[in-house]
XYZ file of C-alpha atoms in Angstrom:
578
model
C -31.034 -0.239 9.372
C -27.568 -2.015 7.963
C -28.330 -5.366 6.644
C -26.292 -8.264 8.157
C -24.130 -10.067 5.189
C -23.583 -13.738 5.780
C -19.528 -14.449 5.823
C -16.957 -16.115 7.131
C -13.916 -15.206 9.078
C -10.205 -14.380 10.140
C -6.866 -12.209 11.149
C -4.203 -11.022 13.906
C -0.577 -11.052 15.151
C 0.911 -10.316 18.243
C 3.240 -8.197 19.734
C 2.802 -4.997 22.081
C 2.908 -1.524 19.933
C 6.702 -0.068 18.740
C 6.807 3.090 20.447
C 10.492 3.673 18.997
C 11.421 3.644 14.958
C 14.680 3.757 13.848
C 15.973 6.538 11.581
C 17.565 6.347 8.324
C 18.728 9.522 6.488
C 19.589 9.332 3.115
C 21.770 11.073 1.062
C 22.181 9.981 -2.644
C 24.002 11.254 -5.945
C 22.893 9.534 -9.189
C 24.386 9.429 -12.767
C 21.945 8.132 -15.128
C 23.285 7.530 -18.576
C 20.164 6.447 -20.690
C 21.596 4.903 -23.413
C 22.661 2.288 -21.252
C 20.180 1.906 -18.616
C 23.005 2.120 -16.447
C 23.744 4.511 -13.270
C 26.471 5.120 -10.684
C 25.541 6.200 -7.433
C 27.086 7.291 -3.986
C 25.207 7.142 -1.079
C 25.318 8.251 2.516
C 23.450 7.132 5.317
C 22.972 8.244 8.826
C 21.755 5.413 10.813
C 20.224 6.256 14.451
C 19.813 2.928 16.545
C 16.485 4.240 18.670
C 16.126 0.547 19.642
C 17.074 -0.561 23.191
C 19.229 -3.369 21.585
C 22.689 -2.710 20.297
C 23.488 -3.924 16.462
C 26.486 -5.523 15.412
C 25.018 -6.422 11.774
C 22.731 -4.350 9.384
C 21.099 -5.477 6.100
C 20.321 -3.415 2.692
C 17.786 -4.873 0.275
C 19.219 -4.917 -3.691
C 15.785 -5.188 -5.283
C 16.968 -5.055 -8.538
C 18.701 -8.536 -8.471
C 15.260 -10.030 -8.485
C 14.561 -9.191 -11.872
C 17.589 -11.639 -12.887
C 17.104 -15.026 -14.572
C 17.047 -17.632 -12.043
C 16.448 -15.508 -9.146
C 14.281 -16.457 -5.984
C 11.650 -14.212 -7.475
C 11.786 -15.775 -11.131
C 11.780 -19.568 -9.692
C 8.907 -18.469 -7.548
C 7.364 -16.949 -10.676
C 8.294 -19.871 -12.469
C 6.188 -22.798 -9.776
C 3.424 -20.460 -8.969
C 0.112 -22.033 -9.482
C -1.424 -19.395 -10.736
C 1.179 -16.314 -11.365
C 0.635 -12.724 -11.686
C -0.325 -12.108 -15.163
C 1.851 -9.088 -15.320
C 4.899 -11.654 -14.624
C 4.315 -14.329 -17.005
C 4.073 -14.089 -21.027
C 2.727 -16.825 -23.711
C 5.654 -18.026 -25.665
C 3.578 -21.101 -27.282
C 0.584 -20.090 -29.537
C -3.246 -18.822 -28.528
C -4.232 -22.662 -29.164
C -1.370 -24.122 -26.870
C -0.511 -21.331 -24.888
C 2.876 -22.247 -22.886
C 3.422 -19.465 -20.043
C 7.016 -18.578 -18.971
C 8.752 -16.273 -16.340
C 8.901 -13.124 -18.199
C 12.146 -12.992 -15.816
C 13.652 -16.009 -17.206
C 13.631 -14.563 -20.799
C 15.652 -11.518 -19.740
C 19.058 -11.160 -21.715
C 21.996 -9.678 -19.717
C 21.441 -6.314 -21.323
C 17.487 -6.442 -19.897
C 18.417 -7.870 -16.210
C 18.131 -5.599 -13.591
C 21.211 -5.469 -10.683
C 22.818 -3.673 -7.879
C 26.736 -4.161 -7.355
C 28.350 -2.858 -4.416
C 31.486 -1.236 -5.427
C 32.576 -0.043 -1.716
C 31.229 0.223 1.560
C 32.463 2.287 4.662
C 31.310 2.903 8.342
C 32.315 6.087 9.853
C 35.261 5.673 7.209
C 36.153 2.384 7.475
C 36.068 -0.299 5.351
C 33.530 -3.020 6.051
C 32.647 -6.810 4.845
C 29.725 -7.542 3.553
C 28.134 -10.563 1.953
C 25.432 -10.387 -0.844
C 22.850 -13.557 -1.099
C 20.597 -12.495 -4.046
C 18.134 -9.273 -2.867
C 19.799 -9.125 0.482
C 23.336 -7.476 1.375
C 24.379 -8.894 4.847
C 27.057 -6.465 6.753
C 29.320 -7.342 9.485
C 29.895 -4.050 11.153
C 33.544 -3.180 12.936
C 31.761 -1.342 15.578
C 28.553 -2.171 17.128
C 25.921 0.730 17.061
C 24.903 1.375 20.657
C 21.309 1.890 21.675
C 20.708 5.600 21.178
C 23.743 6.045 19.241
C 24.049 6.628 15.323
C 26.640 5.552 12.562
C 27.273 6.748 9.248
C 27.383 3.986 6.545
C 28.853 5.254 2.695
C 28.446 3.352 -0.390
C 29.452 3.669 -4.239
C 27.146 1.578 -6.023
C 25.626 0.879 -9.687
C 23.039 -0.206 -10.989
C 21.086 -1.429 -14.170
C 17.470 -1.086 -14.717
C 15.822 -4.029 -15.804
C 12.985 -4.193 -18.783
C 10.034 -3.902 -17.363
C 8.123 -6.738 -15.636
C 6.991 -5.621 -12.378
C 6.496 -2.306 -10.938
C 10.304 -1.259 -11.445
C 11.611 -1.267 -14.881
C 12.351 0.447 -18.145
C 10.624 1.014 -21.273
C 6.796 0.012 -19.948
C 3.961 -1.273 -22.164
C 3.126 2.426 -22.668
C 6.278 3.772 -23.603
C 7.907 5.462 -20.393
C 11.264 5.410 -20.304
C 12.198 4.526 -16.702
C 10.231 3.712 -13.612
C 12.582 4.030 -10.598
C 10.872 2.689 -7.590
C 13.214 0.158 -5.345
C 15.936 1.425 -7.259
C 19.174 1.812 -4.709
C 20.641 -0.258 -1.758
C 18.187 0.275 0.828
C 18.523 -0.359 4.355
C 16.087 -2.988 5.849
C 13.331 -2.183 8.357
C 14.292 -2.959 12.054
C 11.859 -2.886 14.948
C 10.908 -4.671 18.153
C 10.606 -8.188 16.028
C 14.055 -7.399 15.152
C 15.640 -7.322 11.092
C 12.825 -7.544 8.325
C 15.323 -8.738 5.867
C 12.664 -10.431 3.221
C 14.482 -11.724 0.063
C 12.387 -9.702 -2.923
C 9.935 -11.786 -3.982
C 7.582 -9.730 -5.784
C 5.378 -8.592 -2.709
C 5.050 -5.318 -0.618
C 7.285 -3.564 1.576
C 8.466 -2.426 4.992
C 11.034 0.459 5.950
C 11.955 2.891 8.620
C 11.615 6.814 8.109
C 14.222 9.215 7.822
C 14.795 12.314 5.591
C 15.969 11.878 1.879
C 18.002 14.142 -0.324
C 18.529 12.544 -3.636
C 20.238 14.659 -6.517
C 19.562 12.587 -10.175
C 21.796 13.835 -13.316
C 20.289 12.472 -16.294
C 19.451 13.818 -20.146
C 18.575 17.293 -20.379
C 16.099 15.838 -22.600
C 14.231 13.932 -19.810
C 11.777 15.282 -17.439
C 11.516 13.830 -14.273
C 8.600 13.333 -11.386
C 8.556 11.673 -8.106
C 9.090 11.817 -4.396
C 10.231 14.783 -2.511
C 9.851 18.751 -3.185
C 12.471 19.771 -5.984
C 14.952 22.138 -4.552
C 16.120 23.609 -8.275
C 12.936 24.470 -9.917
C 14.447 27.264 -12.000
C 17.154 25.597 -13.558
C 15.133 22.343 -14.890
C 11.916 23.629 -15.873
C 9.373 21.694 -17.351
C 6.575 23.190 -15.963
C 8.501 23.378 -12.051
C 10.032 26.836 -12.771
C 8.388 29.590 -10.198
C 9.001 32.448 -12.602
C 9.973 32.244 -16.637
C 12.274 35.022 -15.663
C 14.239 33.436 -13.199
C 14.736 30.147 -15.456
C 18.592 29.628 -15.846
C 19.122 25.525 -16.944
C 22.666 24.646 -15.747
C 22.999 21.792 -18.463
C 26.301 20.023 -18.250
C 27.920 17.796 -20.934
C 24.138 17.561 -22.129
C 22.737 16.392 -18.758
C 20.541 17.960 -15.905
C 21.042 18.041 -12.397
C 17.139 17.630 -10.584
C 18.015 18.279 -6.648
C 14.982 16.556 -4.336
C 14.546 16.715 -0.620
C 12.110 14.235 0.807
C 11.105 14.890 4.723
C 9.882 11.882 7.099
C 9.600 9.584 4.414
C 10.617 5.489 4.086
C 10.753 5.464 0.343
C 11.888 7.422 -2.411
C 10.725 6.690 -6.402
C 10.674 8.643 -9.672
C 9.912 8.103 -13.032
C 11.488 10.262 -15.914
C 10.457 10.533 -19.821
C 11.389 13.104 -22.542
C 7.547 13.296 -23.515
C 5.701 13.958 -20.075
C 2.998 16.737 -19.864
C 3.242 18.120 -16.750
C 0.329 20.028 -15.055
C 0.881 21.794 -11.616
C -2.019 22.012 -9.226
C -2.490 23.309 -6.112
C -5.253 21.461 -3.437
C -6.847 24.404 -1.269
C -5.753 24.047 1.652
C -3.361 21.150 0.953
C -0.624 20.230 -1.169
C 0.383 21.456 -5.112
C -0.030 18.259 -6.800
C 2.117 17.296 -9.682
C 0.377 15.348 -12.688
C 2.758 13.611 -15.096
C 1.355 12.028 -18.540
C 2.388 11.253 -22.206
C 2.126 13.739 -24.655
C 1.094 11.064 -26.880
C -1.783 9.763 -25.360
C -5.239 9.538 -27.456
C -6.647 12.869 -26.727
C -9.601 11.634 -24.936
C -6.908 9.998 -22.616
C -5.070 12.995 -22.405
C -8.736 14.941 -21.445
C -9.057 12.313 -18.097
C -5.710 13.732 -16.937
C -6.785 16.796 -17.177
C -9.920 16.534 -15.151
C -7.751 15.286 -12.136
C -6.845 18.517 -10.312
C -10.915 18.853 -9.319
C -10.736 14.867 -8.500
C -7.668 15.427 -6.224
C -9.290 18.400 -4.531
C -12.110 15.708 -3.684
C -9.421 13.258 -2.368
C -7.638 15.045 -0.165
C -10.782 16.245 1.365
C -12.353 12.933 1.884
C -9.218 11.336 3.477
C -8.147 14.354 5.630
C -12.098 14.190 6.774
C -12.107 10.074 7.237
C -8.350 9.902 8.554
C -6.202 13.061 9.304
C -4.430 16.016 7.284
C -1.729 15.256 4.536
C 1.353 16.143 6.024
C 3.604 17.298 3.021
C 3.235 19.763 0.634
C 3.549 17.863 -2.483
C 2.314 14.973 -3.782
C 2.896 13.534 -7.419
C 0.768 11.199 -10.049
C 3.278 9.893 -12.666
C 2.434 7.895 -15.703
C 4.869 4.636 -15.304
C 5.230 1.380 -13.666
C 3.032 -1.633 -14.752
C -0.638 -0.717 -12.931
C -0.709 1.346 -9.718
C 1.568 1.234 -6.959
C 2.110 3.824 -4.068
C 5.205 5.286 -3.042
C 6.374 8.357 -1.069
C 4.758 11.578 -1.541
C 3.858 10.078 -5.126
C 2.225 7.061 -7.069
C 2.936 5.213 -10.663
C 0.371 4.334 -12.378
C -0.223 3.526 -15.938
C -2.092 6.081 -17.680
C -3.385 4.753 -21.163
C -7.164 4.404 -19.362
C -10.532 5.457 -19.372
C -11.758 8.196 -17.272
C -13.497 6.201 -14.348
C -10.350 3.609 -14.150
C -7.948 6.742 -13.875
C -9.810 8.293 -11.085
C -10.596 4.630 -9.496
C -6.087 3.813 -9.235
C -5.793 7.363 -8.538
C -8.006 7.241 -5.393
C -6.792 3.712 -4.534
C -3.054 4.538 -4.868
C -3.656 7.782 -2.886
C -5.301 6.419 -0.136
C -2.272 4.116 0.532
C -0.534 7.815 1.571
C -2.258 7.199 4.712
C -1.999 3.585 5.813
C 1.189 2.446 4.032
C 3.276 5.685 4.403
C 2.125 7.386 7.555
C 0.661 4.439 9.447
C 3.479 2.233 7.542
C 2.099 -0.880 9.102
C 4.553 -4.396 7.920
C 2.446 -4.751 4.567
C 4.866 -7.802 4.061
C 3.716 -9.281 7.328
C -0.099 -8.070 7.582
C -0.745 -7.050 3.721
C -4.740 -6.542 4.480
C -3.750 -3.826 6.743
C -2.616 -2.068 4.359
C -4.749 -3.006 1.219
C -7.793 -3.879 2.596
C -7.763 -0.551 4.616
C -6.849 1.388 1.743
C -9.446 -0.718 -0.448
C -12.527 0.174 1.963
C -11.783 3.973 2.027
C -11.061 4.550 -1.512
C -14.137 2.505 -2.599
C -16.122 4.626 -0.338
C -15.513 7.864 -2.119
C -15.414 6.082 -5.377
C -18.795 5.176 -4.684
C -19.450 8.772 -3.494
C -18.099 10.295 -6.984
C -19.658 7.599 -9.365
C -21.614 4.968 -8.148
C -23.914 5.842 -4.893
C -24.638 1.916 -4.391
C -26.549 1.332 -1.145
C -23.656 -1.826 -0.412
C -20.604 -0.248 -2.075
C -18.679 -3.615 -0.870
C -20.882 -6.062 -3.271
C -17.611 -6.901 -5.185
C -15.435 -7.432 -2.235
C -18.016 -10.170 -0.186
C -18.598 -11.967 -3.888
C -14.802 -11.940 -4.409
C -14.452 -13.593 -0.697
C -17.169 -15.683 -1.103
C -15.655 -17.489 -4.141
C -12.655 -17.796 -2.124
C -13.805 -18.986 0.992
C -15.921 -21.712 -0.919
C -12.880 -22.555 -3.291
C -11.580 -24.545 -0.692
C -7.782 -22.725 -1.235
C -8.350 -20.047 1.725
C -5.716 -19.220 4.378
C -5.696 -17.106 7.146
C -5.041 -13.597 6.633
C -2.132 -13.863 9.096
C -0.505 -15.652 6.218
C 3.029 -13.700 5.124
C 2.545 -11.976 1.884
C 4.861 -14.197 -0.047
C 3.579 -17.488 1.323
C 0.313 -17.574 0.176
C -0.481 -20.856 -1.772
C -1.663 -18.908 -4.850
C -1.641 -15.325 -5.598
C -5.457 -14.973 -6.498
C -5.632 -16.061 -2.387
C -3.621 -13.415 -1.553
C -5.555 -11.006 -3.827
C -8.623 -11.550 -2.144
C -7.679 -11.995 1.212
C -5.454 -8.483 1.486
C -7.555 -6.285 -0.707
C -11.213 -7.988 -0.501
C -11.386 -9.670 2.918
C -9.316 -6.960 4.323
C -11.883 -4.184 3.414
C -14.793 -6.159 5.008
C -12.969 -6.405 8.091
C -13.795 -2.841 8.044
C -16.933 -2.826 7.073
C -18.315 -5.668 9.468
C -16.243 -3.951 12.297
C -18.814 -0.897 11.164
C -21.489 -3.357 11.474
C -20.484 -4.834 14.744
C -20.010 -0.994 16.325
C -22.077 1.435 14.063
C -20.759 3.225 11.094
C -20.259 7.078 12.995
C -18.366 4.892 15.678
C -15.642 3.455 13.405
C -15.301 6.606 11.576
C -13.908 7.964 15.170
C -11.958 4.671 14.935
C -9.906 5.475 12.073
C -9.328 9.128 12.889
C -8.192 7.688 16.507
C -5.978 5.057 15.152
C -4.502 7.497 12.284
C -3.873 10.361 15.479
C -2.190 7.538 17.726
C -0.036 5.701 15.235
C 0.825 7.923 12.482
C 4.732 7.244 11.755
C 4.847 4.591 14.569
C 4.000 1.236 12.405
C 0.929 0.189 14.143
C 0.069 -4.089 14.181
C -3.084 -5.828 13.953
C -3.834 -5.340 18.038
C -3.159 -1.604 18.185
C -6.028 -1.081 15.589
C -8.271 -3.530 17.649
C -7.383 -1.630 20.884
C -8.390 1.636 19.487
C -11.809 0.305 18.193
C -12.404 -1.340 21.653
C -11.706 2.176 23.408
C -13.987 4.173 20.890
C -16.837 1.874 20.970
C -16.558 0.567 24.364
C -16.876 -3.203 23.591
C -14.438 -5.891 23.850
C -13.465 -7.128 19.922
C -10.440 -8.861 20.197
C -12.843 -12.091 19.538
C -13.334 -10.113 15.706
C -9.655 -9.991 15.002
C -8.853 -13.687 15.979
C -11.580 -15.486 13.870
C -11.524 -13.278 10.838
C -7.718 -12.836 10.540
C -6.166 -15.870 12.254
C -8.562 -18.564 11.181
C -10.562 -19.464 8.040
C -14.271 -20.120 9.886
C -17.154 -18.485 8.300
C -20.290 -16.341 9.481
C -23.758 -18.351 8.808
C -26.966 -18.223 10.095
C -29.717 -19.648 9.422
C -33.805 -17.886 10.338
C -36.314 -20.880 10.974
C -39.631 -19.966 9.701
C -41.925 -17.892 11.734
C -44.317 -20.261 14.370
C -46.818 -18.172 16.064
C -45.040 -15.269 17.417
C -41.645 -17.277 17.984
C -38.535 -17.135 15.364
C -35.722 -19.400 15.724
C -32.060 -17.972 14.375
C -29.566 -20.356 14.109
C -25.793 -20.170 14.014
C -24.267 -22.493 11.505
C -20.810 -21.064 10.787
C -18.318 -20.764 13.866
C -17.908 -17.026 14.106
C -20.429 -15.137 16.461
C -21.878 -11.880 15.300
C -24.275 -9.499 16.501
C -27.730 -9.757 15.044
C -29.636 -7.370 13.530
C -32.975 -8.290 12.278
C -35.977 -6.979 10.866
C -39.538 -8.460 11.150
C -42.007 -7.143 8.497
C -45.874 -8.431 9.217
C -48.492 -8.997 6.979
C -49.810 -5.335 7.403
C -46.905 -3.922 5.902
C -45.398 -2.668 9.588
C -42.554 -4.065 10.864
C -39.952 -3.970 13.995
C -36.302 -4.212 14.460
C -34.563 -6.430 16.796
C -30.919 -6.312 17.733
C -29.088 -8.952 19.518
C -25.319 -7.972 20.573
C -23.127 -11.099 21.928
C -22.133 -11.993 25.295
C -18.354 -11.814 24.460
C -18.888 -8.222 23.123
C -19.499 -7.088 26.719
C -21.084 -3.839 25.106
C -23.390 -3.111 22.225
C -23.766 -0.336 19.615
C -24.679 3.246 20.902
C -27.236 4.074 18.552
C -29.800 1.421 17.146
C -32.519 1.752 14.786
C -35.906 0.972 15.779
C -39.271 1.220 14.181
C -42.259 1.575 16.099
C -44.672 -1.147 16.310
C -46.820 -2.215 19.211
C -46.652 -6.073 18.211
C -44.178 -8.468 20.182
C -42.382 -10.898 18.988
C -40.137 -13.787 20.776
C -36.570 -14.036 19.952
C -35.172 -17.593 20.298
C -31.140 -17.664 19.397
C -29.212 -20.939 19.320
C -25.240 -20.987 19.566
C -25.250 -17.399 19.894
């Protein structure tokens, strides 16, 4: 029998499910100068307008421009009540700290930028306006519904000193963490354009096929998204045969040629001191592990244990969600912590074995929720981060902890936020939370509890069916919260919109109290606003016990399997406000 844990409430948004998606195919050639940290690029995008509307304007994200003193992201950090410690630094003393934005201290050589040198639509130059991290393009010819256009661009970029996710020379000495590094078309869906300025939160994009050619110093090893097309030219553990190895070095550089089908991002990292392990997951993808050769021996040994862990992770997520659809996945040391990308993740690698497995388990789980389902994480961060936390917590608990209640930590975090008076509804936009702690707990902890409590409402086995149905129905379709709850309603036979509304759209709480036993009657009083069905176990003085289940009228149904204990004793249950 499951124990009801007294909690609180919120979530949701609206709009009908979107069954069309734009298609955005990229071909990019990049020439990297590792000395200046600058790169020249050409980009060709074939944009298929599958929407019912004609488009007269398109928008690009220029994420690198956030890493400039005085940018909107810099100002947000400077004015935040509790900024993320990753983006601030102490310029005072230990006794008298003075915290400032790291971005505000970047020199011109350390800043990031993306500069557009030319842009054409179907061979004809188009005009554009650059506003911080967003490029607005007025098209010469509208893109009619069902039609496509070709956008060709020349651009140059500079890699910022690593502050947040993307950048060079991170704290572990990784040379290049190339994430959010290219001009990227904004997503367009049934709600219109999502050309949000980049302020440090999450991402949303349309799927497409990527062909990316990276020319870089021959001493560097590259890992990231996509399938390497010329393994025998670059070697470094990618080669299919030592005999066929034929490095084509031109002016001290090698070109790495990648293709990534049906993804909505492309990221990579490069360093001169990567060690590369290639591992075939049984009935799964080839996994590439790239980590620094100069890690301490115990940390390197932790990385070398990952192949066995990857087998377990892919098996677990396949069982709980569905099969991984690609033939490759890369875990590469880089970035500023852990961040998921298409067919790869960048993580800091100087970790204990337990920490390393934990971050890999979490980032890999994002593949299903962020890169295959791909809900709008800027608008509904909990729908990705919360669900990812839920499923990765389950496998971590299976691998290490074996706790009866693996979500104790999430409940504790949530209770602290709920009692703080600073909680905001989970429907708050990712960039609009008043405090970063509120964003983190709402998205990760409270988001994971959305599923743990749903399992309490519908039953564990039904929730497992719900997750599989959700993935099957909405992979590659950008689902919204309402899409998930409808799947849950269909699989459970219950009405559940009340739960979605209370838990995500409000900050109301769940709170019940049990009055002392009076003869053969127990009174349960609902003190909080959010109703919940109740599982109650009564233990008698002779050591026997009896279970009672009290569903809600608004559920229009009940759990299909109930645990009941055999007892001849009778108990009258009285509930108030249920």
